[in-house]
Coordinates of C-alpha atoms in Angstrom, one line a residue:
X1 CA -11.7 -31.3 -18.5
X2 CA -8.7 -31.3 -16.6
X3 CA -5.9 -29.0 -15.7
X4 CA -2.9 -28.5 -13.5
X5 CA -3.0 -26.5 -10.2
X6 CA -0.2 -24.0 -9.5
X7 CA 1.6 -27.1 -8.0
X8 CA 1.2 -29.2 -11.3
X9 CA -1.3 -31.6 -9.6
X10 CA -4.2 -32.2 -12.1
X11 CA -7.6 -31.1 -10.8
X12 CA -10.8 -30.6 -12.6
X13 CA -11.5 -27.2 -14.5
X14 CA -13.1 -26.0 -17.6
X15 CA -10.4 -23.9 -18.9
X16 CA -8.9 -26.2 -21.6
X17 CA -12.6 -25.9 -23.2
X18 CA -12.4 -22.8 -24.2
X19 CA -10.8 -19.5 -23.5
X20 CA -13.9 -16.8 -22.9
X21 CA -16.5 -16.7 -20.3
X22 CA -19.3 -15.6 -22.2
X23 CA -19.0 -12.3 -23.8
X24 CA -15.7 -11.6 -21.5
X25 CA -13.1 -12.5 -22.7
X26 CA -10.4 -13.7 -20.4
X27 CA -8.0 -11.0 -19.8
X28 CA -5.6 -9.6 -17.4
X29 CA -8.0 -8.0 -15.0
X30 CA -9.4 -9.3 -11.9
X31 CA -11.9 -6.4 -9.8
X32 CA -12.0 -6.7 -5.6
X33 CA -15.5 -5.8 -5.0
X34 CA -15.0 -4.0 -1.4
X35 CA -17.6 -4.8 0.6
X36 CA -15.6 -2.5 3.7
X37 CA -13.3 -5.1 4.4
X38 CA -10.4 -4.5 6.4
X39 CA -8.5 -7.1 4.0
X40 CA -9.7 -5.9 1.0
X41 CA -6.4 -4.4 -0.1
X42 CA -4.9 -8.1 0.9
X43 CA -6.6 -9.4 -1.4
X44 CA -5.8 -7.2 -3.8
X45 CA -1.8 -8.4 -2.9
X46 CA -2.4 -11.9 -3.3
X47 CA -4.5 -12.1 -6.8
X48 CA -0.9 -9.9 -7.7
X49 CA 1.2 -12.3 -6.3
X50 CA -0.9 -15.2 -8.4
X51 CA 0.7 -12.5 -11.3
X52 CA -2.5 -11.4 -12.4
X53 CA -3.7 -7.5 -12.5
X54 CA -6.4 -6.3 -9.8
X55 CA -8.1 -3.5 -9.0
X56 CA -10.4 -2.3 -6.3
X57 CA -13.8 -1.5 -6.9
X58 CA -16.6 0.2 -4.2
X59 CA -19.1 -2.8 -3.7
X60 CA -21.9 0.4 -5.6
X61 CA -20.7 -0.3 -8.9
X62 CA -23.1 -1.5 -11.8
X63 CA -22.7 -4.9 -13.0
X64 CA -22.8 -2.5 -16.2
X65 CA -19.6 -0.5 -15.0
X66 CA -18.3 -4.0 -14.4
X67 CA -18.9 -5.7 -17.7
X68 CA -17.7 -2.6 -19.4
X69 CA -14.2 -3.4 -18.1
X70 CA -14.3 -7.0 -19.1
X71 CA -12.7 -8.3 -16.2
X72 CA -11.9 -11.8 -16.6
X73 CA -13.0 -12.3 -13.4
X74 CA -14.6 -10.4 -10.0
X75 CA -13.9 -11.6 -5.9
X76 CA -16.4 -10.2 -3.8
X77 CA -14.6 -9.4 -0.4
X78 CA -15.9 -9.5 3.5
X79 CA -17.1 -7.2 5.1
X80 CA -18.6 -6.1 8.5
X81 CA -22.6 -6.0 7.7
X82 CA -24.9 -8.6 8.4
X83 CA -26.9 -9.6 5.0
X84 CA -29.9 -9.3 7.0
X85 CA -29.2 -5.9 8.3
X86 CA -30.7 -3.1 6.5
X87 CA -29.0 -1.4 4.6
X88 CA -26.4 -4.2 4.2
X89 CA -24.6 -4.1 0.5
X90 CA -26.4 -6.4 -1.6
X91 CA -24.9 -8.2 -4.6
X92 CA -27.2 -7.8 -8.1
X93 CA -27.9 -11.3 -9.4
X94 CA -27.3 -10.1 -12.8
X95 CA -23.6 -10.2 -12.4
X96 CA -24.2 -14.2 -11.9
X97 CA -25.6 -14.4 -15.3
X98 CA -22.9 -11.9 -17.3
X99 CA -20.9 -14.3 -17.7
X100 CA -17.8 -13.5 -15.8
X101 CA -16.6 -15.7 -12.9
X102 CA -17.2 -15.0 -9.4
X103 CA -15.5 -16.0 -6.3
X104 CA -17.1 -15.0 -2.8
X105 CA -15.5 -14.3 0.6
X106 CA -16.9 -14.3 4.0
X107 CA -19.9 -11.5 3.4
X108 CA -19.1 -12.2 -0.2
X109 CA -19.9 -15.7 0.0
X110 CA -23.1 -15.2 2.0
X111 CA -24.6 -12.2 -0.2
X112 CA -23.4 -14.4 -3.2
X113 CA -25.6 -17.5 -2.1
X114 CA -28.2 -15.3 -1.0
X115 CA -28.6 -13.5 -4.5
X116 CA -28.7 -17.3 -6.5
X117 CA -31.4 -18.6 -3.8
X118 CA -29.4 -20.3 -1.2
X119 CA -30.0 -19.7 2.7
X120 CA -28.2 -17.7 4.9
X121 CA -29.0 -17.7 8.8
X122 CA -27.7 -16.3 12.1
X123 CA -25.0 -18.7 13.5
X124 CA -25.9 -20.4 16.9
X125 CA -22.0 -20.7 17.2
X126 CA -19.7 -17.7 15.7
X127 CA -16.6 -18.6 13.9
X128 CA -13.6 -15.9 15.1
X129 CA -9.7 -16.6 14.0
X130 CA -8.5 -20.3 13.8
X131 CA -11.2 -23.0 12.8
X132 CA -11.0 -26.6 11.4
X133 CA -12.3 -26.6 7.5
X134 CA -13.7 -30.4 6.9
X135 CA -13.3 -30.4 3.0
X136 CA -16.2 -32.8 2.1
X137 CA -16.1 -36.3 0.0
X138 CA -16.4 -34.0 -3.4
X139 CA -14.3 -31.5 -2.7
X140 CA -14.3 -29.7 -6.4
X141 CA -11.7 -27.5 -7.8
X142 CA -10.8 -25.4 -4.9
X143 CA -10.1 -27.9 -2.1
X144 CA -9.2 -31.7 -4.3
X145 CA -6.3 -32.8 -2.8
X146 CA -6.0 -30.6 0.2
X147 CA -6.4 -31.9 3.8
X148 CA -9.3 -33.3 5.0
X149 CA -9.4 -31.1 7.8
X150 CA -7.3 -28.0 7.8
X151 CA -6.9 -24.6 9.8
X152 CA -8.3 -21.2 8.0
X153 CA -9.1 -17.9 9.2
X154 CA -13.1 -17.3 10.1
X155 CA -14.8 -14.1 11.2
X156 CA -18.4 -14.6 10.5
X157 CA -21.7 -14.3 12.6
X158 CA -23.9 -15.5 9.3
X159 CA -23.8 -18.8 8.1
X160 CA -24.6 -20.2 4.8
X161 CA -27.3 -23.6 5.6
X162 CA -28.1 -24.2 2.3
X163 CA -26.2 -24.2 -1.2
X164 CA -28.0 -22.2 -4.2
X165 CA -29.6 -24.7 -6.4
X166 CA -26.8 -25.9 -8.5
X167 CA -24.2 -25.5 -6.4
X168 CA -21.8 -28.4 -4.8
X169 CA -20.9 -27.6 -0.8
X170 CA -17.6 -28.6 -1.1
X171 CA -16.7 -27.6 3.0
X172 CA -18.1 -27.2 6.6
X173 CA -17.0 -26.1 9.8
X174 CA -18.0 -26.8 13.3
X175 CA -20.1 -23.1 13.1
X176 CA -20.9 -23.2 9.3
X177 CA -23.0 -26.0 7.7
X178 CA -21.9 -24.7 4.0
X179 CA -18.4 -23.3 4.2
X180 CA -17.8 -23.7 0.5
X181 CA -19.2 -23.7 -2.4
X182 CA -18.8 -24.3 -6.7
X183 CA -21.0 -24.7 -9.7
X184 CA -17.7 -24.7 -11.8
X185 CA -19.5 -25.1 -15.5
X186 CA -20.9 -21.6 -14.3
X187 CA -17.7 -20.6 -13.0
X188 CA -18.7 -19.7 -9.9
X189 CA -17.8 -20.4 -6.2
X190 CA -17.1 -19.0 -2.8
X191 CA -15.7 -19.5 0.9
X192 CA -16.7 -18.3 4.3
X193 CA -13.1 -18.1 5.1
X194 CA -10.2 -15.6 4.5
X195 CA -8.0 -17.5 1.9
X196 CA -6.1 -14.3 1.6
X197 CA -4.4 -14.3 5.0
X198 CA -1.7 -15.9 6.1
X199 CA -3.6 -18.1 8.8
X200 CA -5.3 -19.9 6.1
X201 CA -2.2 -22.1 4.7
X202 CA -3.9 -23.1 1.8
X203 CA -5.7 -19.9 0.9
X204 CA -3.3 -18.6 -1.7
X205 CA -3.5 -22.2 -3.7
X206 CA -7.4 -21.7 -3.0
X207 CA -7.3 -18.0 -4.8
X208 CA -4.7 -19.3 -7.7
X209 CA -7.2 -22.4 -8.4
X210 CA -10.3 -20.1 -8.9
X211 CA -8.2 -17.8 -11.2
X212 CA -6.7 -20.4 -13.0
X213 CA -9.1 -23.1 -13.1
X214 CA -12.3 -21.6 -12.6
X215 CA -11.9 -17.9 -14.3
X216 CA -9.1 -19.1 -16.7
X217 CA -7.1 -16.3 -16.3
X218 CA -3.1 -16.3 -17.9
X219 CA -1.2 -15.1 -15.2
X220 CA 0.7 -12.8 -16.9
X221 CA 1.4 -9.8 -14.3
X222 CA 5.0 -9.2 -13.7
X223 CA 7.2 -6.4 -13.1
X224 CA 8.5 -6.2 -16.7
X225 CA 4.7 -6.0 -17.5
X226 CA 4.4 -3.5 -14.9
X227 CA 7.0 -1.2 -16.4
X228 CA 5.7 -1.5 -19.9
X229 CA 1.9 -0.5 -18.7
X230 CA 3.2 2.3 -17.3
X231 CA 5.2 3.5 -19.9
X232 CA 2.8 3.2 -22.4
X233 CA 0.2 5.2 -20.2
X234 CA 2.8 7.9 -19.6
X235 CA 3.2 8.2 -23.0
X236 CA -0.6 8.4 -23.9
X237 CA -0.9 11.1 -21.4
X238 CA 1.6 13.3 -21.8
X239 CA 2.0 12.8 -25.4
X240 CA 4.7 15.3 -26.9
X241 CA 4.4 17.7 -23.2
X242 CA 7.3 18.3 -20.6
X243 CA 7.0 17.2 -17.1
X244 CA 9.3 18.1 -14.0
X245 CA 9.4 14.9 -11.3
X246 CA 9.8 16.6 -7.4
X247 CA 12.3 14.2 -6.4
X248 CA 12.4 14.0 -2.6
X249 CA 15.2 11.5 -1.9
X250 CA 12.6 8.5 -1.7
X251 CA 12.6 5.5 -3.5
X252 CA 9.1 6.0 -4.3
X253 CA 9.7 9.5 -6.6
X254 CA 12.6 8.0 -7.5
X255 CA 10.6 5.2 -9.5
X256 CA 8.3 7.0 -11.0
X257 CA 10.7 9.8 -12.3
X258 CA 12.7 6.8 -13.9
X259 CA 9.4 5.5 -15.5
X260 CA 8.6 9.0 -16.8
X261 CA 12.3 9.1 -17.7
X262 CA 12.3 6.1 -20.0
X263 CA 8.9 6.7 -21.2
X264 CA 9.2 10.3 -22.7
X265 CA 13.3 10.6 -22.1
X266 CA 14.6 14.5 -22.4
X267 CA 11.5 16.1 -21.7
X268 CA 11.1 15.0 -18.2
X269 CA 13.4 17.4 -15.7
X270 CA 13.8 16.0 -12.3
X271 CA 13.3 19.1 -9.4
X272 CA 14.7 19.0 -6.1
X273 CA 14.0 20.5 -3.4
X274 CA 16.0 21.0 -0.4
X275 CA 13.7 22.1 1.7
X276 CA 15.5 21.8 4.8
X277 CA 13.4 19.0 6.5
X278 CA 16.0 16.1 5.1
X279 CA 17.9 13.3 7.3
X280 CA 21.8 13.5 7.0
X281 CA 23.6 12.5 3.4
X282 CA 19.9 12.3 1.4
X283 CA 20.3 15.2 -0.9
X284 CA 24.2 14.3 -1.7
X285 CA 22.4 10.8 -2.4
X286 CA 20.1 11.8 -4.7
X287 CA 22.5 14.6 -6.8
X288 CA 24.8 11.5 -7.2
X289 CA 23.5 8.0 -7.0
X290 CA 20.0 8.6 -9.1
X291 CA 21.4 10.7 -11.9
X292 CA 24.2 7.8 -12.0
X293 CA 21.7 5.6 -12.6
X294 CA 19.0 7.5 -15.1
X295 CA 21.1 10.4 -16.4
X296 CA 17.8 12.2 -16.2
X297 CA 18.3 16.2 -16.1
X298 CA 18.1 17.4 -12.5
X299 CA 17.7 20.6 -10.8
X300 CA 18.8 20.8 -7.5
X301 CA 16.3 24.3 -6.0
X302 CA 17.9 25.5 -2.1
X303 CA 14.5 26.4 -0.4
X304 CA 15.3 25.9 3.0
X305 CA 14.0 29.2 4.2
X306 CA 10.8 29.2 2.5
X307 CA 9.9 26.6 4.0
X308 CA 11.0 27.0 7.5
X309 CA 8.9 30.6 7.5
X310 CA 6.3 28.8 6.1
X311 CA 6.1 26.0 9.1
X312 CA 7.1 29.1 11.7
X313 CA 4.4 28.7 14.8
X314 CA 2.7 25.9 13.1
X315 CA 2.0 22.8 15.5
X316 CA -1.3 21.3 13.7
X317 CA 0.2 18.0 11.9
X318 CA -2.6 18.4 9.0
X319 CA -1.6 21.9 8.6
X320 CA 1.9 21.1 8.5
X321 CA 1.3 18.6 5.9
X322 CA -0.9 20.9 3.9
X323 CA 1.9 23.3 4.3
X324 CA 4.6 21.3 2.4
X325 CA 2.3 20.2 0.3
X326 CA 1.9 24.2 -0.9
X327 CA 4.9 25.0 -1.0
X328 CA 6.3 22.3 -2.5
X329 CA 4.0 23.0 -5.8
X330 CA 4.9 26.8 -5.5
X331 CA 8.4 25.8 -5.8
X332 CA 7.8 23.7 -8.8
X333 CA 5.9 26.2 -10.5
X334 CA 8.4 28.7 -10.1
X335 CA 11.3 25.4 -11.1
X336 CA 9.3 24.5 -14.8
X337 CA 9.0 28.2 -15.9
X338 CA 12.8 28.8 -15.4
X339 CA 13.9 25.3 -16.4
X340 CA 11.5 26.3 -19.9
X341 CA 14.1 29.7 -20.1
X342 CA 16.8 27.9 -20.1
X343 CA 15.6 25.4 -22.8
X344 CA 13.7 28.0 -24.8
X345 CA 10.7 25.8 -24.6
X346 CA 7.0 26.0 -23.5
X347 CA 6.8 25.1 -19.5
X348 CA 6.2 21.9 -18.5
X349 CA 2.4 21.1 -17.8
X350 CA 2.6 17.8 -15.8
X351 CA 4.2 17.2 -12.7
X352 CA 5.3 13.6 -11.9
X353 CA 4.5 12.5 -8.5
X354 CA 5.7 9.1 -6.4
X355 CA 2.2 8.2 -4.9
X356 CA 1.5 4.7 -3.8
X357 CA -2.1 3.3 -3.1
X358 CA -1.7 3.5 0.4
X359 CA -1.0 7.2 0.2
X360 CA -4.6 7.1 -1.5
X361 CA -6.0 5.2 0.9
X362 CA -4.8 6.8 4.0
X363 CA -5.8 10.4 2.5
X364 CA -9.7 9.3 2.0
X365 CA -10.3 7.5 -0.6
X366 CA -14.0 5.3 -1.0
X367 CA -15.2 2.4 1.5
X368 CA -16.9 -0.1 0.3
X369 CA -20.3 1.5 0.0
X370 CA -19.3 3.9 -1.8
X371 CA -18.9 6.9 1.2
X372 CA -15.6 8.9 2.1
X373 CA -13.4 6.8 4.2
X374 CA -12.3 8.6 7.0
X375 CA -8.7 10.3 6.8
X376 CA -6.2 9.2 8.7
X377 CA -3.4 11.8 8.1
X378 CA -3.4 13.7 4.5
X379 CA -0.5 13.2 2.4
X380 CA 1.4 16.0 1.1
X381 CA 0.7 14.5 -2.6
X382 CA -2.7 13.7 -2.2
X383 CA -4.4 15.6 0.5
X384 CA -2.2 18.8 0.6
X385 CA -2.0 20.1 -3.0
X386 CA -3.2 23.5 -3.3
X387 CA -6.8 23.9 -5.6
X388 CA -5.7 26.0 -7.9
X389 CA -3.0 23.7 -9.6
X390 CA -2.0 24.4 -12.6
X391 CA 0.4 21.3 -13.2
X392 CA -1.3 18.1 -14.7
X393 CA -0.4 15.3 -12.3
X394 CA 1.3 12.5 -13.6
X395 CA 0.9 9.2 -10.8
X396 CA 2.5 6.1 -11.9
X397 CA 2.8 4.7 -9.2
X398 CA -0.6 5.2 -8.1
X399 CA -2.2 2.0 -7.9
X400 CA 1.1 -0.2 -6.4
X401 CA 2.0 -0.9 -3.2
X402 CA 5.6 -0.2 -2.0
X403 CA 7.2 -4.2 -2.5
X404 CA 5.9 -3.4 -5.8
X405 CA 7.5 -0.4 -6.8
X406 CA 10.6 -1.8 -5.5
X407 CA 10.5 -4.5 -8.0
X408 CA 10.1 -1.7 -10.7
X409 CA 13.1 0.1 -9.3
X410 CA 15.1 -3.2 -9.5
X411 CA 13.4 -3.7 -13.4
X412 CA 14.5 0.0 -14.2
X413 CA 17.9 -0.6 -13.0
X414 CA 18.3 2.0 -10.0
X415 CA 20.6 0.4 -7.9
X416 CA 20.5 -0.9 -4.3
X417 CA 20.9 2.4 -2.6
X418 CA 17.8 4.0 -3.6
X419 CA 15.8 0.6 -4.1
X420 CA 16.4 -0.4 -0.8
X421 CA 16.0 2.6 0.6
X422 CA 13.4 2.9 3.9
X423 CA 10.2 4.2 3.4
X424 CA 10.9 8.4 4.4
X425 CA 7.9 10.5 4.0
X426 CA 7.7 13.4 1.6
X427 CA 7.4 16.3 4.1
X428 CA 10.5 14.9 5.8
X429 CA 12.0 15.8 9.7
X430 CA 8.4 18.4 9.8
X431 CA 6.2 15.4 11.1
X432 CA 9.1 13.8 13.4
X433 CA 8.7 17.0 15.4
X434 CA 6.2 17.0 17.5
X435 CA 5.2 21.0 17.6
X436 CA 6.7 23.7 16.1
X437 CA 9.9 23.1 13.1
X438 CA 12.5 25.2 14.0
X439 CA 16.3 24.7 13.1
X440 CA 17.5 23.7 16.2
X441 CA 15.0 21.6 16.4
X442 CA 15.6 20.0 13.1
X443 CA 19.7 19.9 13.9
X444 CA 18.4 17.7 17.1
X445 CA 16.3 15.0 15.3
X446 CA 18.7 15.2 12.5
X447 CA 21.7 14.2 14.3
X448 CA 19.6 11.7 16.8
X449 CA 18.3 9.7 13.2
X450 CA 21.8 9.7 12.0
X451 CA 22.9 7.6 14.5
X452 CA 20.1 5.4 14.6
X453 CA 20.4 4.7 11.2
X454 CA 24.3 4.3 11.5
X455 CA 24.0 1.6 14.6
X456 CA 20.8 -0.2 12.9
X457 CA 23.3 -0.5 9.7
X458 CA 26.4 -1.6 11.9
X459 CA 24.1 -4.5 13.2
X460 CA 23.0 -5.8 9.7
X461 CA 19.8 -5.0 10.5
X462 CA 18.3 -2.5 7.6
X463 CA 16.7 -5.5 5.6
X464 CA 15.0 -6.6 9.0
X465 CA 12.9 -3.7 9.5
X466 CA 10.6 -1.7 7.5
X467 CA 11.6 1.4 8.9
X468 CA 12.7 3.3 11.8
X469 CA 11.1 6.9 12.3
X470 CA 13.1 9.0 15.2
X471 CA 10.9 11.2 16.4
X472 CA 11.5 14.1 18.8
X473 CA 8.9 15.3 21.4
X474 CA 10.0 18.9 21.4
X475 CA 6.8 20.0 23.4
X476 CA 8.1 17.4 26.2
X477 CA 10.7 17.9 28.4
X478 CA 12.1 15.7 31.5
X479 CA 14.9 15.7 33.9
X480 CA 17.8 14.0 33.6
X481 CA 21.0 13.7 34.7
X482 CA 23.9 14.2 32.5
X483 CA 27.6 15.4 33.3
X484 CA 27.0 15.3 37.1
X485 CA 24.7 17.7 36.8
X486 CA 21.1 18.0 36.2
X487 CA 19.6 18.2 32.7
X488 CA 16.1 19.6 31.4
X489 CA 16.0 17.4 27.7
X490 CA 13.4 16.2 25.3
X491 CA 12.9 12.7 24.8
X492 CA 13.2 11.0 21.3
X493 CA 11.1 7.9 20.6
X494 CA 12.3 5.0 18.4
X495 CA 9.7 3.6 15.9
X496 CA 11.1 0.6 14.3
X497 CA 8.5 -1.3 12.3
X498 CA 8.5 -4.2 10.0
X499 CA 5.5 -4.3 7.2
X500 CA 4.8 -5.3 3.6
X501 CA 3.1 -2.2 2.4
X502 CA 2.3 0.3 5.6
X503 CA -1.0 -0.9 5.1
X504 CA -0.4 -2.8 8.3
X505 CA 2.8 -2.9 10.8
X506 CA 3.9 -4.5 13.7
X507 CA 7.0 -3.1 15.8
X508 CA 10.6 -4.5 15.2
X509 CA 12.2 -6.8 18.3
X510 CA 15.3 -5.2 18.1
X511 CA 18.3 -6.8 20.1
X512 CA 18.8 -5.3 23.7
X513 CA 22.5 -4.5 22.5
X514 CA 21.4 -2.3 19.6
X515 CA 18.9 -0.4 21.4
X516 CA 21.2 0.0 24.1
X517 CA 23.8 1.7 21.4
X518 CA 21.4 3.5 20.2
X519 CA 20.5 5.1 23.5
X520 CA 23.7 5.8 24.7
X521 CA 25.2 7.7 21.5
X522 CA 22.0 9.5 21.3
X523 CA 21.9 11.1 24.8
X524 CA 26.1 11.3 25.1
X525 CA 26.1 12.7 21.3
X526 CA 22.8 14.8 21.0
X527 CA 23.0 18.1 23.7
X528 CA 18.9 18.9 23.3
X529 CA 18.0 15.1 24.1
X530 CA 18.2 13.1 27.5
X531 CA 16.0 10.1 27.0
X532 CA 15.6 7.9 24.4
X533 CA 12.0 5.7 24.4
X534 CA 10.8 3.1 22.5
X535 CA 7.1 2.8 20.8
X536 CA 5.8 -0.7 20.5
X537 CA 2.9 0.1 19.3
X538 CA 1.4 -1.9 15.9
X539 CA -0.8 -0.5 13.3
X540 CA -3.5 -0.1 13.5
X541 CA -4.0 1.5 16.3
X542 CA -1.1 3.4 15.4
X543 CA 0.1 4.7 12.5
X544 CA 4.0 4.5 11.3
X545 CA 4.6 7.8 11.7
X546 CA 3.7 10.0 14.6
X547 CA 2.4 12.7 12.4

């Protein structure tokens, strides 16, 4: 039967027949099977950006665990194994006959054809970045209409030789005899490419034809839907409690406190906490522009010393991480037994947090077989809360990646200021000092970010980057020469970096003129500083931050 492609073409599709697959019906969920891919979370993005709900899944789930979601369809992602190699993930064939619509990619695709009988063999040619797809006479849903021959992304050492009984090879490349294929009355099909990155042009009309044509999903994942998920599970969780929200200046606390905020209204008290590790203007910002814009019920706690005493001879990054993260839910402990005083009610028992799924992911979460993956840097909401926490914690957040919960910002109606706002992590200035916090030390990278962020916004240039840490090397010192004398400074490093989600980064070309700006107001206007450097370094193998 057929149906119209995302671009109103007509292509062939079953999904005017009917509206379940099997005993599944056709929902709002799609599940990334992770077989340790390193785009996994990409494709994640993209199913999202085809408005439909994903998750990601470890590739040792059940095809029970699977059903039992009803997923209205699964993609199985790449990965690094061979099929052959052992102890390679396998796919169970019983998730071909359940029902629910399957799309493979790369290492998908060949454990997928491998599980329904096809053949899979060491390539005599391997396939890395840029290679020529030749879509073949009967091309089937995913590739009608598109380019005979067109550039996509390959990274394969197995090839596929031979189709699983049933199947149509719709594609081939110069390294893979079988490059695609569909058997779309069972709804299922796959690709040795990446149609999920950007160096496959036609990859996201590849992904939207499966889920629309194939797995018959409704696209119907937006940020309005968005808010009113989250509402609702806010609402189931906390039920008739109190929650406090640690605000920390960010746009990402700031969300989820105005998500909490509209979902249970009074009984949500905002908390924060100057600990003395914030940038110039941010907690004027925050006592003005996001009650403005919630009338939420904030409590503004001076803790600056605390925390200062706390970080005193402390150089480990983890531990100062771990640090912040204590003290932070000390303070809030101490914050929802006196806020409960003052209302003459029973303390709050949750505590609303801002984190976002790379947060998770860069903390440890699960590779794709399952294990730990390896921590990159805790997060003082995820890897640095103390164990004996009493506070319930509320995430909303959790599963969204930051263009996301910008959206929701935008939907909630915060305005610009905070929305906008560049990415500043939750234990502040601490991890832009490399060695021990101190107050002079924080007064020096205070007043060098200041004016980076001033000149950056002179230039027009805050929606060009993602953003721009200023860090100071205060274990480093070099000579300089400053006043016609000599100086004895520390060097501050400029980390301008553009991204989508910090699951990825590349640095920002910023104009000679600007940097030069920069430089000069920073070693004429900052006494402790003599050198200003500039990191141009992506990630991976760096991270954004230093720390």
């Amino acid at each position: 039967m057929a149906a119209l492609s995302a671009g109103g073409r007509e292509t062939r599709g079953l999904c005017g027949a009917r509206d379940t697959v099997g005993d599944v019906p056709s929902g709002s969920l799609v599940l990334v099977v992770d077989y340790g891919a390193q785009y996994a979370q990409l494709i994640a993005r993209r199913v999202r950006e085809a408005r439909v709900y994903s998750e990601i899944i470890p590739s040792d789930t059940s095809v029970a665990d699977i059903v039992a979601r009803k997923p209205a369809a699964v993609i199985l992602s790449g990965g690094p194994a061979s099929v052959y190699a052992e102890g390679a993930p396998r796919v169970d064939d019983e998730l071909f006959s359940s029902g629910i619509p399957v799309l493979g990619l790369c290492y998908g695709f060949q454990a997928m054809a491998r599980a329904l009988g096809g053949e899979v063999a060491p390539d005599a040619t391997r396939e890395y970045g840029r290679t020529e797809l030749s879509v073949a006479s009967e091309a089937g849903v995913l590739h009608d209409g598109l380019p005979a021959r067109h550039p996509v992304w390959m990274s394969h050492s197995d090839s596929v030789v031979r189709a699983p009984g049933g199947f149509t090879a719709t594609a081939s490349s110069a390294g893979a005899p079988v490059a695609a294929f569909e058997s779309v009355e069972r709804r299922l099909a796959g690709v040795q490419y990446h149609p999920e990155v950007a160096h496959s042009p036609h990859g996201q009309e590849v992904l939207r034809r499966f889920l629309y044509q194939i797995a018959c999903v409704t696209p119907g994942w937006t940020t309005a839907s968005i808010v009113d998920n989250s509402v609702d599970a806010i609402r189931q969780q906390i039920g008739e409690g109190h929650a406090v929200c640690g605000l920390s200046g960010g746009v990402d606390s700031a969300v989820a406190a105005a998500l909490v905020q509209r979902a249970i209204g009074s009984r949500l008290t905002c908390v924060f906490v100057d600990h003395g590790l914030l940038r110039t203007g941010e907690r004027r910002q925050v006592e003005q522009d996001f009650v403005a814009a919630t009338g939420a019920k904030l409590r503004t706690i001076d803790a600056a010393h605390r925390f200062l005493a706390a970080l005193a001879g402390v150089t480990d990054p983890e531990a100062k991480r771990k640090i912040i993260g204590r003290e932070f839910i000390r303070v809030f402990e101490v914050a929802t037994t006196e806020v409960a005083t003052i209302r003459s009610a029973q303390p709050a028992r949750f505590l609303v947090q801002g984190t976002l799924y790379p947060d998770v992911v860069e903390s440890g979460g699960r590779s794709g077989d399952g294990s730990p993956t390896a921590v990159i840097k805790s997060h003082h909401n995820v890897g640095g809360l103390p164990d004996d926490l009493e506070l319930e914690l509320v995430e909303p957040l959790r599963a969204l990646f930051k263009d996301e919960v910008r959206r929701v910002g935008t939907e909630l109606g915060l305005p610009e200021t905070i929305v906008a706002r560049q990415p500043f992590p939750g234990p502040g200035l601490a991890i832009r000092i490399i060695g021990e916090v101190t107050e002079q030390r924080l007064a020096t990278v205070r007043a060098a970010d200041a004016i980076a962020r001033e000149e950056l916004t002179l230039a027009g240039l805050d929606r060009a980057i993602w953003q721009c840490p200023v860090v100071l090397l205060a274990n480093v010192r070099s000579v300089g020469v400053q006043g016609d004398g000599r100086s004895y400074g520390h060097p501050v490093v400029l980390r301008p970096v553009s991204s989508e989600d910090a699951m990825t980064a590349d640095w920002t070309r910023l104009p000679y003129d600007v940097l030069a700006r920069i430089s000069t107001r920073i070693t004429n206007e900052v006494a402790e500083v003599n050198r200003v450097v500039l990191d141009v370094t992506s990630k991976p193998p760096g991270t954004i931050e230093w720390e």
